[in-house]
Every structure is written in C-alpha cells, then in structure tokens.
Coordinates of N, CA and C and ligand atoms in Angstrom, one line a residue:
X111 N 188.5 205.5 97.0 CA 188.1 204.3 97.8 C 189.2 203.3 97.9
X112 N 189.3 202.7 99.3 CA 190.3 201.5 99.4 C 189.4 200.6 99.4
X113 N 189.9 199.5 98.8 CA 189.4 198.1 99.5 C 190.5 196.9 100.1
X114 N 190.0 196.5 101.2 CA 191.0 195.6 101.7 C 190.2 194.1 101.5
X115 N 190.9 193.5 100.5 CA 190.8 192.5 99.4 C 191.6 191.4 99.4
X116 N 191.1 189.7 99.3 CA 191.9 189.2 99.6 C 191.3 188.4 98.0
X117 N 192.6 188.1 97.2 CA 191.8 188.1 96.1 C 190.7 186.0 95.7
X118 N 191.4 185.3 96.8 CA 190.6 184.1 97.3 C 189.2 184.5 97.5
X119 N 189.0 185.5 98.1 CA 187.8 185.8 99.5 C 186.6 185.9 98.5
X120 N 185.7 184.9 98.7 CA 184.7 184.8 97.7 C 183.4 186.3 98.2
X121 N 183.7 186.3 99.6 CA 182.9 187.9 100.0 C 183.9 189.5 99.4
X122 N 184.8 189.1 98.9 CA 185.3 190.5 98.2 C 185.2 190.2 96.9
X123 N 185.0 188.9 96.3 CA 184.6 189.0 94.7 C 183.5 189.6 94.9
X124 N 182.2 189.4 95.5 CA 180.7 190.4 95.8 C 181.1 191.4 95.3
X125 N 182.0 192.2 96.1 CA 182.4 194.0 96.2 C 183.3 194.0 94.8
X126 N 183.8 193.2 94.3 CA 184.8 193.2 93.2 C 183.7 193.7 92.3
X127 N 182.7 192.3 91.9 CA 182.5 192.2 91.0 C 181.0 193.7 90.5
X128 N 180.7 194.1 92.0 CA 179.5 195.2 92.1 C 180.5 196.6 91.4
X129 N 181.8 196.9 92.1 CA 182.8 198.1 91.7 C 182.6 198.2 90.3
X130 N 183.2 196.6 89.5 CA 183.1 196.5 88.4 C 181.9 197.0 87.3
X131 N 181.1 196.5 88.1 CA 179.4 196.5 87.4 C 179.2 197.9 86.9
X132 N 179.3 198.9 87.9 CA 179.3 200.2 88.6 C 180.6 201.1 87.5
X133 N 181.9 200.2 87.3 CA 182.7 201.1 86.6 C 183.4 202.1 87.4
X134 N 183.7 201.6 88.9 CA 184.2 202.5 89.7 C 186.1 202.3 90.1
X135 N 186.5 203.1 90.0 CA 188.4 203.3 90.5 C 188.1 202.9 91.6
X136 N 189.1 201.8 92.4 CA 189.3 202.0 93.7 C 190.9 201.1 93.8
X137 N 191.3 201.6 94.9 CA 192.5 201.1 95.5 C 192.3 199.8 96.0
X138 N 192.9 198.9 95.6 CA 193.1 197.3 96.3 C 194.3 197.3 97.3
X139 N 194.0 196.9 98.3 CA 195.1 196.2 99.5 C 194.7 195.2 99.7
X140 N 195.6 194.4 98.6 CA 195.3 192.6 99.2 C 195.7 192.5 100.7
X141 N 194.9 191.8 101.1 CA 195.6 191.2 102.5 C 195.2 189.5 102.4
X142 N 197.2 188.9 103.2 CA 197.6 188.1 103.5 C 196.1 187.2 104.3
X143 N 195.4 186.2 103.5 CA 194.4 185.5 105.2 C 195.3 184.9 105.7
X144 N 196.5 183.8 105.2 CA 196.8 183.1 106.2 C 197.6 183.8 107.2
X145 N 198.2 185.1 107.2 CA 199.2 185.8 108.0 C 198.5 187.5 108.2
X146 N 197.2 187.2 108.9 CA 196.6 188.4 108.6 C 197.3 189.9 109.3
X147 N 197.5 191.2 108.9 CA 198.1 191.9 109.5 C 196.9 192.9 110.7
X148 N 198.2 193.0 111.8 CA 197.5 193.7 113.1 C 196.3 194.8 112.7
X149 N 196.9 195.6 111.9 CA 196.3 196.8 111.3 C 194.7 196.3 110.8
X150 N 194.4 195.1 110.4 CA 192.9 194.9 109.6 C 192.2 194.8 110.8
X151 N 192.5 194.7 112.3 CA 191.3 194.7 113.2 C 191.3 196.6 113.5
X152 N 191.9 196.9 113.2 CA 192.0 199.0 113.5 C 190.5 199.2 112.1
X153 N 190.5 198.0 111.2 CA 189.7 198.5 110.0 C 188.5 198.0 110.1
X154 N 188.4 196.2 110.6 CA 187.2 195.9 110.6 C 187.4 194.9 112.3
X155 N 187.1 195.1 113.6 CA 187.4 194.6 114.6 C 187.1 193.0 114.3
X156 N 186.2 192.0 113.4 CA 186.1 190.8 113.0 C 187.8 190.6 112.9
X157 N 188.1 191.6 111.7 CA 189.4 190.8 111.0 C 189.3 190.5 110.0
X158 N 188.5 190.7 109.3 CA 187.8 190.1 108.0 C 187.9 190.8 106.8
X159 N 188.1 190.3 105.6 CA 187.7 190.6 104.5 C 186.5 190.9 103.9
X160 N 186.0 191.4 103.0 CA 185.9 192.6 102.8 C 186.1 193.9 103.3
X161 N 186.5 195.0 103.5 CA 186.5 196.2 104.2 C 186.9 197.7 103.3
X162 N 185.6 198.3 102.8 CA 185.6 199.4 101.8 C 185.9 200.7 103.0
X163 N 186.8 201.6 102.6 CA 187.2 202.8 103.3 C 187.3 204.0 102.6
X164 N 186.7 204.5 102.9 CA 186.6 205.8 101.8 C 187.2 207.3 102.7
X165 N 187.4 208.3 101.3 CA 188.5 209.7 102.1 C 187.7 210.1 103.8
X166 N 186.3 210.0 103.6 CA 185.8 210.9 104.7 C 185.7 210.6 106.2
X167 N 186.6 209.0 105.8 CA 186.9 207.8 106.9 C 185.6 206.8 107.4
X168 N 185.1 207.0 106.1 CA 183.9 205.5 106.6 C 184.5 204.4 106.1
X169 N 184.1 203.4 106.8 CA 184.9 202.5 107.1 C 183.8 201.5 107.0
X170 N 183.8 200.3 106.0 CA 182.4 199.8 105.9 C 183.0 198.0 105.9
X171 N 182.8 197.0 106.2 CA 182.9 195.8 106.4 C 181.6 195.3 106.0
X172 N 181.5 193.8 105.9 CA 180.4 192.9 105.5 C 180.2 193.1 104.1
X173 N 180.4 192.4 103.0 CA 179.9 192.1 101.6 C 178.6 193.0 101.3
X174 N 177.5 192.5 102.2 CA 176.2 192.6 101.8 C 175.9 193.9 101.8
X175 N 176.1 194.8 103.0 CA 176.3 196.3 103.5 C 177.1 196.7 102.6
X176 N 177.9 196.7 102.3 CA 179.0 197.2 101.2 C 178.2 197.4 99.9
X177 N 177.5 196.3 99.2 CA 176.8 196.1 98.2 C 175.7 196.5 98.0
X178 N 174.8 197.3 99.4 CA 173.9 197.9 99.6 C 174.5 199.5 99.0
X179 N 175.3 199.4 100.0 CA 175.6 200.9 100.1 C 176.3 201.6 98.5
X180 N 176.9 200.8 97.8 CA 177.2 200.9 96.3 C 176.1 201.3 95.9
X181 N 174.9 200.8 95.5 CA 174.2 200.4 95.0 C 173.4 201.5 95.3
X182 N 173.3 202.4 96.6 CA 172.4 203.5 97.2 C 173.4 205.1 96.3
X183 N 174.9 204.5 96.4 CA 175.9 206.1 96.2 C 175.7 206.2 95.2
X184 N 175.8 205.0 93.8 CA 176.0 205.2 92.7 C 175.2 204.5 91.8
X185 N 174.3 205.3 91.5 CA 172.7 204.6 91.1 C 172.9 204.1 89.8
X186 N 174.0 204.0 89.4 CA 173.8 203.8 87.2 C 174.8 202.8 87.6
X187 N 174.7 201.6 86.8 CA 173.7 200.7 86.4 C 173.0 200.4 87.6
X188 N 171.5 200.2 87.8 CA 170.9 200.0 88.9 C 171.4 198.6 89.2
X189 N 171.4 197.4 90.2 CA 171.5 196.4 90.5 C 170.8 195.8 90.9
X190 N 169.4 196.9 91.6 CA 168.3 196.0 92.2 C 167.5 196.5 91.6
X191 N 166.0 195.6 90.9 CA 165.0 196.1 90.6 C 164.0 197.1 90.8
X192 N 163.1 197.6 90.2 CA 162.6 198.9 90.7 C 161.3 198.2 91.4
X193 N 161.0 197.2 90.9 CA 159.8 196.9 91.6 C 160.1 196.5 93.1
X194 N 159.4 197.2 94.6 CA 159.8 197.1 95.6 C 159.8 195.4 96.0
X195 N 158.1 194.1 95.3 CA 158.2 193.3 95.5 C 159.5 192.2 95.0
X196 N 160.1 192.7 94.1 CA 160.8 191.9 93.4 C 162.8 192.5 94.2
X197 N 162.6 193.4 94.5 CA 163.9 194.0 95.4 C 163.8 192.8 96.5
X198 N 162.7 193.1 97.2 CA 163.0 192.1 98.3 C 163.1 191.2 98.4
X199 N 162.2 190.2 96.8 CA 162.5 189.1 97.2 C 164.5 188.7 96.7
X200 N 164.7 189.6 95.7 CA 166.5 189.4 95.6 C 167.3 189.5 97.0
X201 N 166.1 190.4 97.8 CA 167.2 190.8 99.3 C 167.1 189.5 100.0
X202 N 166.1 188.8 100.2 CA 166.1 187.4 100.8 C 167.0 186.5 100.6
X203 N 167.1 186.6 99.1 CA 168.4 186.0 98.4 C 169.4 186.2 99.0
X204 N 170.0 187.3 99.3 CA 171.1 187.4 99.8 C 171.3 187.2 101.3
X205 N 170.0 187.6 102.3 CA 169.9 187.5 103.4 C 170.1 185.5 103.4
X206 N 169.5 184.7 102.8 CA 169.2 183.3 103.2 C 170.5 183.1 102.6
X207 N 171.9 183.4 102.2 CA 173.1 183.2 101.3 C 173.3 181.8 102.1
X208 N 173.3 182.0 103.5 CA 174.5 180.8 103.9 C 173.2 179.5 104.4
X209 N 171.9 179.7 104.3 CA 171.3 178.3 104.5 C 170.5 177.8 103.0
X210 N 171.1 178.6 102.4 CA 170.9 178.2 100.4 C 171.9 178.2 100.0
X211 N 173.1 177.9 100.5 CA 174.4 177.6 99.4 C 175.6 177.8 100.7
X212 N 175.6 179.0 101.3 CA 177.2 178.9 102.2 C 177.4 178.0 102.9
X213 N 176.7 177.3 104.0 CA 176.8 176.4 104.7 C 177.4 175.2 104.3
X214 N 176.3 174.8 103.2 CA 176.8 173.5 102.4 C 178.0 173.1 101.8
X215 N 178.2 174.7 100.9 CA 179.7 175.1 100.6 C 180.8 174.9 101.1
X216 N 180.7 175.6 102.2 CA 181.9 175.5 103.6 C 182.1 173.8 103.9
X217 N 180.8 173.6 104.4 CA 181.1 171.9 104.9 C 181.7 171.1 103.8
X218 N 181.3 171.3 102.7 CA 182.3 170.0 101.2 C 183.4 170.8 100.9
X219 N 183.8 171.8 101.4 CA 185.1 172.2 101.3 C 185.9 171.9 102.7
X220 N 185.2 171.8 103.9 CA 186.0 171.0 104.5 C 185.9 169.6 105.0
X221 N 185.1 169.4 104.2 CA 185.6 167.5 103.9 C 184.1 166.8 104.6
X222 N 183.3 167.6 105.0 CA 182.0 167.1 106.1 C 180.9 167.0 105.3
X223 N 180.0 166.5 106.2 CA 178.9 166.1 105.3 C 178.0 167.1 104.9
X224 N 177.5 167.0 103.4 CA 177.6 168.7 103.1 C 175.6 168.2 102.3
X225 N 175.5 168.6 102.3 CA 173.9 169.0 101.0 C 173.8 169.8 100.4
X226 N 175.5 169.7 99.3 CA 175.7 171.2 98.4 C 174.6 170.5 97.6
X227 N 174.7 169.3 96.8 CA 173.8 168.6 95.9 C 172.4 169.1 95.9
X228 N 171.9 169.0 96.8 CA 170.5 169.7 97.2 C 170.1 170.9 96.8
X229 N 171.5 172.0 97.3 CA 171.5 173.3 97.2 C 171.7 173.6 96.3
X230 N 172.3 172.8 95.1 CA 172.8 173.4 93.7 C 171.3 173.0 93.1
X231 N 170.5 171.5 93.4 CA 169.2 171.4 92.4 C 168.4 172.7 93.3
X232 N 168.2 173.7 94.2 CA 167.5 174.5 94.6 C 167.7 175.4 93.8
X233 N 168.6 175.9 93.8 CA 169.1 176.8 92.8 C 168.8 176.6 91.6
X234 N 168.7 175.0 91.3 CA 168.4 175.4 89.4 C 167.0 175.3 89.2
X235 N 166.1 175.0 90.1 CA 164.5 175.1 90.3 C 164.4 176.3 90.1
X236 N 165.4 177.1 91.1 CA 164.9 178.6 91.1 C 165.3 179.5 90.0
X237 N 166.1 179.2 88.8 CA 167.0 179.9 87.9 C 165.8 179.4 86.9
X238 N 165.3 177.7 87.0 CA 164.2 177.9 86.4 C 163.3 178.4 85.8
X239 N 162.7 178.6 87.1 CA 161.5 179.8 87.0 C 161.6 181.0 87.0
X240 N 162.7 181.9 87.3 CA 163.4 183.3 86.7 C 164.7 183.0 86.0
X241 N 164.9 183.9 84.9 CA 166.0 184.3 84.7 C 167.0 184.5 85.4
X242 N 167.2 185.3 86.6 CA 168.0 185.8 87.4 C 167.6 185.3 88.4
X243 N 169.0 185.4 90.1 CA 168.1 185.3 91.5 C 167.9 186.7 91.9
X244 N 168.3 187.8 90.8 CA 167.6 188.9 90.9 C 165.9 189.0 90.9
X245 N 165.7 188.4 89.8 CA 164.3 188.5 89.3 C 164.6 188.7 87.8
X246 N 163.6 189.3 86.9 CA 163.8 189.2 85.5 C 164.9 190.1 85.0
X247 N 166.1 190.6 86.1 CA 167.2 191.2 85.2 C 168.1 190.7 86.3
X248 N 169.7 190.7 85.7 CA 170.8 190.3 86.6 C 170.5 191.8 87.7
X249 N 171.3 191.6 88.7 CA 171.6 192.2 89.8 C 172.3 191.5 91.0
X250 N 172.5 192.3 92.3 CA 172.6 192.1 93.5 C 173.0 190.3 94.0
X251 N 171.3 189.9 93.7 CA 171.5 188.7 94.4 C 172.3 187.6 93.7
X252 N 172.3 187.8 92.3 CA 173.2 187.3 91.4 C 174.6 187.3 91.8
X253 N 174.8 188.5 92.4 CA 176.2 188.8 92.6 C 176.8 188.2 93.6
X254 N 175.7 188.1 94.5 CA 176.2 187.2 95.9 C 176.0 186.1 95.9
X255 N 176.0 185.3 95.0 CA 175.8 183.6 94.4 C 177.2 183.4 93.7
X256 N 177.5 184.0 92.8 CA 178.2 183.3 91.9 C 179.5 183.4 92.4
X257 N 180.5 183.3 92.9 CA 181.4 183.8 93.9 C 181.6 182.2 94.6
X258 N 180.2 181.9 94.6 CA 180.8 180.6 95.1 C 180.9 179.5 94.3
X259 N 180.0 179.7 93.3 CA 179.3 178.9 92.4 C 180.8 178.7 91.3
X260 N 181.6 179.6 91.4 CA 182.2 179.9 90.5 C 183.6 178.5 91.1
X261 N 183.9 178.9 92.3 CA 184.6 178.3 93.6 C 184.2 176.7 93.6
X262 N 182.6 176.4 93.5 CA 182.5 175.3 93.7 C 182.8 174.7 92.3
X263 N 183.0 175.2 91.2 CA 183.3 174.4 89.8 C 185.3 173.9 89.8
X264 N 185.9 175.3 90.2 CA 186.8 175.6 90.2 C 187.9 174.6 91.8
X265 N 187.3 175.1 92.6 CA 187.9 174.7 93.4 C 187.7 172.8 94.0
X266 N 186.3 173.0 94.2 CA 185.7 171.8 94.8 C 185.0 170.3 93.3
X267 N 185.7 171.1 92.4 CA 185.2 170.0 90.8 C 183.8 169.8 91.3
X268 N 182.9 170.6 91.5 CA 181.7 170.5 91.2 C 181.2 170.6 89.7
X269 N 181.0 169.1 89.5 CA 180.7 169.3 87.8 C 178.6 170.1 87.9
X270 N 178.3 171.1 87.2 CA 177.3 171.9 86.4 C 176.5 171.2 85.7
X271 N 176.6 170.3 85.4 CA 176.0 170.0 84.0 C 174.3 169.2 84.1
X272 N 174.9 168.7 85.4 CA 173.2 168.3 86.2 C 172.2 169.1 86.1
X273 N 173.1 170.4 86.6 CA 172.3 172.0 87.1 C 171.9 172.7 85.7
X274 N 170.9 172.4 84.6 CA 171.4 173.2 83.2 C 171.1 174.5 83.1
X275 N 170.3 174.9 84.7 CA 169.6 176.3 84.4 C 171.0 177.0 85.2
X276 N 171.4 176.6 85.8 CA 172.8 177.4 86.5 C 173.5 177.4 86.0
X277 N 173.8 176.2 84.8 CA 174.6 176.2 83.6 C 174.5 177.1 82.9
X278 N 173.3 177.5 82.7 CA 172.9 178.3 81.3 C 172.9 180.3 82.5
X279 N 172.5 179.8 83.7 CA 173.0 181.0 84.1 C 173.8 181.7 84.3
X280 N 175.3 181.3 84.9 CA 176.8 180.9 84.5 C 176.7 181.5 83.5
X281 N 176.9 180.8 82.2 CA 177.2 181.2 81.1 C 176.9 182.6 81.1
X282 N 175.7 182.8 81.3 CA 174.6 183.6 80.5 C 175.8 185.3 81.8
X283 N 176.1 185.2 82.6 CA 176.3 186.1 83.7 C 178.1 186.0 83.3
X284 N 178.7 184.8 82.9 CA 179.9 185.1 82.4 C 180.2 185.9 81.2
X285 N 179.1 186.8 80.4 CA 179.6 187.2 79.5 C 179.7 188.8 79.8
X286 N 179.8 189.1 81.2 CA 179.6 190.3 81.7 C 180.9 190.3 81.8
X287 N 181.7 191.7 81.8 CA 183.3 191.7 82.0 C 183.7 191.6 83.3
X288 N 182.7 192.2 84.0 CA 183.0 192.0 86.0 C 182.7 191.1 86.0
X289 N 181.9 189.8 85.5 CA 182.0 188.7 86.2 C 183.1 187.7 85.2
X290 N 183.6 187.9 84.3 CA 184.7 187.4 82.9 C 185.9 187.7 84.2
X291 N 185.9 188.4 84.8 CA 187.2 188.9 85.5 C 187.4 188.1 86.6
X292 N 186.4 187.9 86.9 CA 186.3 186.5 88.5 C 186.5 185.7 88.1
X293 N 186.0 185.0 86.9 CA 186.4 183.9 86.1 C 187.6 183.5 85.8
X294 N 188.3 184.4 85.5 CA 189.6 184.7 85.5 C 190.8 184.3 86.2
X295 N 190.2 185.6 87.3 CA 190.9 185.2 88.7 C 190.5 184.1 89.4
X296 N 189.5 183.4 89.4 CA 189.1 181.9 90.1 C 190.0 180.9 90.1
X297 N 190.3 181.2 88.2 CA 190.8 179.7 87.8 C 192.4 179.7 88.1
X298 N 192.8 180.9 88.1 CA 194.6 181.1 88.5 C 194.5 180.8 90.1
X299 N 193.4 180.5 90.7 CA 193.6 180.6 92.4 C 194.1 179.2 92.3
Ligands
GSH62 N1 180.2 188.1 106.6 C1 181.4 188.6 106.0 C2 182.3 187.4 105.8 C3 183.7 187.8 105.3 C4 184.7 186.6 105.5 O1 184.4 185.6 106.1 N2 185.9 186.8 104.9 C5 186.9 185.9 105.1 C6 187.7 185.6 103.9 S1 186.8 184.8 102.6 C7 187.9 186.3 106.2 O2 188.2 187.5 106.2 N3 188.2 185.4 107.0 C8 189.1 185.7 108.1 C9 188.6 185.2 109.4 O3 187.5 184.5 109.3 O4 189.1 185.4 110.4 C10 181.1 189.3 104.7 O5 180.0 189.1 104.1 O6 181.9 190.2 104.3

C-alpha cells in the first residue's frame, strides 16, 4: 500500500493513525502542500491529501472512505462497535466533523471569527457522557477528532484545561502508540 501523505495534513494523521491502530506496512510519499506535484491530480483529481493506492490500482482519496474501507479489509482490531446503534451514532461523528469542530478550526486558524470555544465545551459535554466519541470503546470517530484537537493545542495554543473530559480523553487516547506517534509528529510541526 502507498500513501500520499503530507505529514502537516491533519486528514492523513486519520489514515496514519487507523494504519497504525491496524499494525499495517505501507509506503509513505510525502507530498510538498505548498508546491504540490502535477502527478497528485493523475491520483486524486481534488489534489488533495490523503490518497491510499494499493498493487491492484485502487486508488482511494477522502480520510473518511479510506478509514471505512481499512476498517471493512482488515477487521482486527475492530474500530467500530458491534452494536449497529452505537456504529452509527460514531459515523455521525465523523459525518458532522466539520460543523462540530472543522469549521471553527479553520476559521481561528485563519485569524476569523471562530466558535472553536463552543465546539471544544460540545465536545467535553459529549466525552462526558461517553467515554469515547466512539461510544464505550475508542475507535473510528475518535480518530477523526483528535488530529485536530491535537493541532488546536499545538498549533493554535488552545489551552485544554477548561475541557477536563477532553483532557482526560487526550490523555486517556495518548497512551496508544498510533496516537503517541501523532503526538510526536505534531509537536516537531
Ligand atoms: N475531505 C478531504 C480533505 C483533505 C484535505 O483537505 N487535505 C489537505 C491537506 S490537510 C489538502 O490536500 N489540501 C490541498 C488543497 O486543498 O488543495 C479528506 O477528508 O481527505
């Protein structure tokens, strides 16, 4: 498996940190964002990062699809719960990503008027009352949260400490070695 990886790209930490989870080999091709090469629209016509490519020439773009399709090839460790209510509600999690956290994200990273504040107390109401934004075990939707979460500490000095259930979830999700590894790489970005 290739992945074309940009190691900033908080949608290829997703796929990073799922490969990981999973325990899977694959080939990294970072690619350049600010000097993107001609060849990544032959891979994903967007242009965009993420893009998983495997021998038989599937050719897969979008984080979420990507993270689906992991999760369908290589069933051990499961990611999504077995219960079908509790799957879906993690898949809303991922489906609602950018008007529960990306939006707001983007805008206080580029300097506009943002209601990350909002979105981070939504998040700790909801971390609250579950363990996970899986449901009662890590997974999936987890995976497509923290990526930013990690970014907004790191990048944008979002201090945590308001948030104690996303604090304590953080923690609780940094002691995984795929997510120890984003951590990692975050803080050298
Ligand atoms: N919806 C896509 C978004 C991917 C995305 O926006 N990637 C960014 C890097 S973080 C990118 O490639 N940007 C280049 C561009 O927007 O042209 C996904 O979930 O994979």
């Amino acid at each position: 498996m290739i992945v074309y990886d940009a190691a900033r790209c908080p949608y290829c930490a997703r796929v990073r940190i799922v490969l990981a989870e999973k325990g899977l080999a694959y080939e990294p091709v970072e690619v350049d964002l600010s000097d993107r090469p001609a060849w990544l629209y032959e891979k994903n016509p967007c242009g965009k990062v993420p893009v998983l490519e495997e021998d038989g020439g599937l050719l897969l773009p979008e984080s979420t699809v990507i993270m689906e399709y992991l999760e369908e090839r290589f069933l051990e460790p499961a990611l999504w719960p077995a219960d079908p209510a509790e799957r879906a509600l993690g898949r809303l999690w991922l489906d609602r990503f950018d008007d529960r956290l990306g939006e707001d994200y983007y805008a206080a990273r580029r300097g506009d008027e943002s209601q990350l504040v909002q979105r981070l107390a939504e998040l700790d109401a909801a971390l609250e009352a579950q363990p996970y934004l899986t449901g009662r075990e890590y997974g999936l939707a987890d995976i497509g949260y923290i990526p930013w979460i990690l970014r907004a500490r790191s990048n944008l000095g979002v201090e945590l400490d308001p948030y104690p259930a996303v604090s304590s979830w953080l923690e609780r999700v940094s002691e995984r070695p795929a997510v120890a590894a984003e951590l990692e790489l975050t803080a050298a970005l």
